[in-house]
Structure formats: C-alpha cells, structure tokens
C-alpha cells in the first residue's frame, strides 16, 4: 500500500463523519426531482459517485487509510530498525469487518426470491455463471500476474497482493 504524508483528517470519527456526509449528500441529491439533478445523475450514477468522491478525497490527501508519520520538523519518523513509522485509521478495519457483512445481510434479506425464480432458467444460469466467474476469476488473474510479472505480485505479510 502506498504511504502518504499525514492527511488533513486523521481521527476515525471525523473521517467517518465526512464519509457519511458525502454519502448522505449524494443520496439526498439523487432523490431530488429537479431537472439539474435528474440530468446530472443520468450522466454520473450515484453509485459511481459513492466510490469516486471518497477516492478523490483520498487522492487529495484529505483522508487516508494509512500514512507515514512525520515529526514536528516535517521529516518522516523512523522506528528502531530504520523503517518508516506507519499510522493508520481503524475505520477501515471496522467497516470491512462489521459494516460490510451487516450491509450484505440486509441486502440479501430484501431479495424477493419468488420474483428471482420467476425470471427463468436463462437468468439463473447467467447469475450462477457470473458468480463462478467472480469466484474463479480473482485467483486465476492473480496466478497469471504472478507468472507474467512476479515483481508486481511480490509482497509478504500485510503487503501480500492476495490480501
């Protein structure tokens, strides 16, 4: 993972509040019926913006999941071994281990199974084919990259690409 200098916001609660405010604004404006927002969201889907705006905030170093600690003089801090001192938010760990599974459960609870089965065999075959493609595609792509470009896939421990 690429290390950044200290972002503007480093507190978990502040970053969480920023992300929730961004998502709330996106969903609020996407539900507006004014002509501007209707045209805007036909060009830029709301789901795209839910990914894109936090990514832009991270690229602009407003927020960051991990960064290198710097001293008062602005120089990077080093640990006893001379390696960089890493700092990170625990927000990502909480979101990936608590919020994501809860969201997936809530998403699957709302599935109308009767309507899903009424789509027919072709739709079910396409659904299962896509599922198998996603499950097998990731490991196959990783293996291919390892064969073709091993330096790209190199990594040990927390830097391992498969993680």
Short mmCIF file of C-alpha atoms in Angstrom, two decimals:
data_model
loop_
_atom_site.label_atom_id
_atom_site.label_comp_id
_atom_site.label_asym_id
_atom_site.label_seq_id
_atom_site.Cartn_x
_atom_site.Cartn_y
_atom_site.Cartn_z
CA UNK A 1 0.00 0.00 0.00
CA UNK A 2 1.36 3.40 -0.93
CA UNK A 3 2.24 5.59 2.02
CA UNK A 4 1.16 9.22 2.11
CA UNK A 5 2.18 12.16 4.20
CA UNK A 6 -0.16 12.97 7.05
CA UNK A 7 -3.67 13.65 5.71
CA UNK A 8 -5.74 16.63 6.80
CA UNK A 9 -8.13 14.49 8.88
CA UNK A 10 -6.68 11.64 10.94
CA UNK A 11 -9.40 11.00 13.52
CA UNK A 12 -11.64 7.96 12.91
CA UNK A 13 -14.83 9.73 13.91
CA UNK A 14 -14.08 12.78 11.77
CA UNK A 15 -13.31 10.68 8.70
CA UNK A 16 -16.44 8.59 9.33
CA UNK A 17 -18.49 11.78 9.59
CA UNK A 18 -17.02 13.14 6.35
CA UNK A 19 -17.76 9.91 4.50
CA UNK A 20 -21.31 9.73 5.88
CA UNK A 21 -21.92 13.37 4.96
CA UNK A 22 -20.67 12.76 1.41
CA UNK A 23 -22.86 9.66 1.03
CA UNK A 24 -25.85 11.42 2.57
CA UNK A 25 -25.46 14.35 0.19
CA UNK A 26 -25.19 12.01 -2.80
CA UNK A 27 -28.31 10.06 -1.84
CA UNK A 28 -30.23 13.22 -0.94
CA UNK A 29 -29.46 14.93 -4.25
CA UNK A 30 -30.10 11.74 -6.25
CA UNK A 31 -33.65 11.62 -4.87
CA UNK A 32 -34.36 15.25 -5.85
CA UNK A 33 -36.69 15.65 -8.82
CA UNK A 34 -35.28 18.94 -10.12
CA UNK A 35 -34.15 18.96 -13.73
CA UNK A 36 -30.49 19.65 -12.85
CA UNK A 37 -30.10 16.68 -10.52
CA UNK A 38 -32.04 14.37 -12.83
CA UNK A 39 -29.72 15.25 -15.73
CA UNK A 40 -26.64 15.10 -13.50
CA UNK A 41 -27.41 11.59 -12.23
CA UNK A 42 -28.18 10.28 -15.72
CA UNK A 43 -24.58 11.15 -16.62
CA UNK A 44 -22.96 10.27 -13.27
CA UNK A 45 -24.73 7.40 -11.48
CA UNK A 46 -25.00 7.84 -7.72
CA UNK A 47 -23.22 4.55 -7.04
CA UNK A 48 -20.24 5.73 -9.09
CA UNK A 49 -20.07 8.93 -7.03
CA UNK A 50 -20.23 6.90 -3.80
CA UNK A 51 -16.91 5.33 -4.82
CA UNK A 52 -15.40 8.22 -6.76
CA UNK A 53 -15.72 11.09 -4.27
CA UNK A 54 -14.06 9.25 -1.33
CA UNK A 55 -11.32 8.11 -3.73
CA UNK A 56 -10.77 11.72 -4.78
CA UNK A 57 -10.65 12.80 -1.12
CA UNK A 58 -8.03 10.14 -0.51
CA UNK A 59 -6.01 11.13 -3.60
CA UNK A 60 -6.07 14.77 -2.47
CA UNK A 61 -4.82 13.62 0.97
CA UNK A 62 -7.88 14.97 2.76
CA UNK A 63 -8.43 11.50 4.22
CA UNK A 64 -6.21 8.42 4.03
CA UNK A 65 -6.43 4.90 5.44
CA UNK A 66 -2.67 4.80 6.13
CA UNK A 67 0.18 7.30 6.14
CA UNK A 68 3.76 7.75 7.25
CA UNK A 69 4.25 9.65 10.49
CA UNK A 70 6.25 12.87 10.31
CA UNK A 71 7.91 14.82 13.09
CA UNK A 72 7.47 18.48 14.00
CA UNK A 73 10.23 19.35 11.55
CA UNK A 74 8.31 17.72 8.71
CA UNK A 75 10.78 14.85 8.34
CA UNK A 76 9.50 11.23 8.21
CA UNK A 77 9.83 9.38 11.50
CA UNK A 78 11.74 6.10 11.59
CA UNK A 79 11.41 3.19 14.01
CA UNK A 80 14.32 1.43 15.75
CA UNK A 81 15.06 -0.60 12.61
CA UNK A 82 15.13 2.50 10.41
CA UNK A 83 11.81 1.69 8.76
CA UNK A 84 9.02 4.23 8.38
CA UNK A 85 6.58 4.72 11.25
CA UNK A 86 3.16 3.89 9.88
CA UNK A 87 -0.05 5.35 11.23
CA UNK A 88 -3.49 4.27 10.14
CA UNK A 89 -7.19 4.61 10.76
CA UNK A 90 -9.01 1.74 12.41
CA UNK A 91 -12.12 2.84 10.49
CA UNK A 92 -11.36 0.59 7.51
CA UNK A 93 -10.99 -2.48 9.71
CA UNK A 94 -14.28 -1.69 11.46
CA UNK A 95 -16.09 -1.01 8.18
CA UNK A 96 -14.81 -4.14 6.47
CA UNK A 97 -15.44 -6.45 9.41
CA UNK A 98 -18.68 -5.00 10.82
CA UNK A 99 -20.50 -2.71 8.40
CA UNK A 100 -19.89 -4.66 5.19
CA UNK A 101 -21.17 -8.03 6.48
CA UNK A 102 -24.17 -6.30 8.08
CA UNK A 103 -24.91 -4.49 4.81
CA UNK A 104 -24.69 -7.73 2.84
CA UNK A 105 -27.09 -9.43 5.22
CA UNK A 106 -29.56 -6.54 4.96
CA UNK A 107 -29.20 -6.58 1.17
CA UNK A 108 -29.93 -10.30 0.93
CA UNK A 109 -32.88 -10.09 3.32
CA UNK A 110 -34.67 -7.82 0.87
CA UNK A 111 -34.33 -10.24 -2.07
CA UNK A 112 -37.66 -11.32 -3.50
CA UNK A 113 -36.86 -15.00 -4.11
CA UNK A 114 -40.19 -15.70 -5.81
CA UNK A 115 -39.55 -12.94 -8.35
CA UNK A 116 -35.96 -14.12 -8.78
CA UNK A 117 -37.03 -17.67 -9.61
CA UNK A 118 -39.73 -16.39 -11.96
CA UNK A 119 -37.03 -14.88 -14.21
CA UNK A 120 -36.45 -18.31 -15.70
CA UNK A 121 -33.61 -20.71 -16.31
CA UNK A 122 -31.56 -18.42 -18.58
CA UNK A 123 -31.40 -15.70 -15.94
CA UNK A 124 -30.44 -18.20 -13.23
CA UNK A 125 -27.72 -19.68 -15.45
CA UNK A 126 -26.36 -16.18 -16.13
CA UNK A 127 -26.41 -15.38 -12.41
CA UNK A 128 -24.57 -18.58 -11.49
CA UNK A 129 -22.08 -18.14 -14.35
CA UNK A 130 -21.27 -14.64 -13.13
CA UNK A 131 -20.85 -15.91 -9.59
CA UNK A 132 -18.47 -18.67 -10.65
CA UNK A 133 -16.59 -16.19 -12.85
CA UNK A 134 -16.01 -13.84 -9.93
CA UNK A 135 -15.01 -16.66 -7.57
CA UNK A 136 -12.55 -18.22 -10.01
CA UNK A 137 -11.50 -15.08 -11.88
CA UNK A 138 -9.66 -13.44 -9.00
CA UNK A 139 -7.31 -16.33 -8.20
CA UNK A 140 -6.73 -17.03 -11.91
CA UNK A 141 -5.88 -13.36 -12.58
CA UNK A 142 -3.53 -13.33 -9.57
CA UNK A 143 -1.82 -16.53 -10.77
CA UNK A 144 -1.44 -15.12 -14.30
CA UNK A 145 0.09 -11.90 -12.97
CA UNK A 146 2.46 -13.97 -10.84
CA UNK A 147 3.57 -15.88 -13.93
CA UNK A 148 3.92 -12.82 -16.18
CA UNK A 149 5.00 -10.06 -13.78
CA UNK A 150 6.23 -11.57 -10.49
CA UNK A 151 7.66 -8.24 -9.29
CA UNK A 152 4.17 -6.70 -9.35
CA UNK A 153 2.69 -9.50 -7.25
CA UNK A 154 5.59 -9.68 -4.82
CA UNK A 155 4.75 -8.99 -1.22
CA UNK A 156 4.96 -10.59 2.17
CA UNK A 157 2.71 -10.30 5.21
CA UNK A 158 0.42 -7.27 5.15
CA UNK A 159 1.80 -6.26 1.74
CA UNK A 160 0.79 -9.54 0.08
CA UNK A 161 -1.25 -8.84 -3.03
CA UNK A 162 -3.88 -11.50 -2.33
CA UNK A 163 -4.92 -9.58 0.79
#
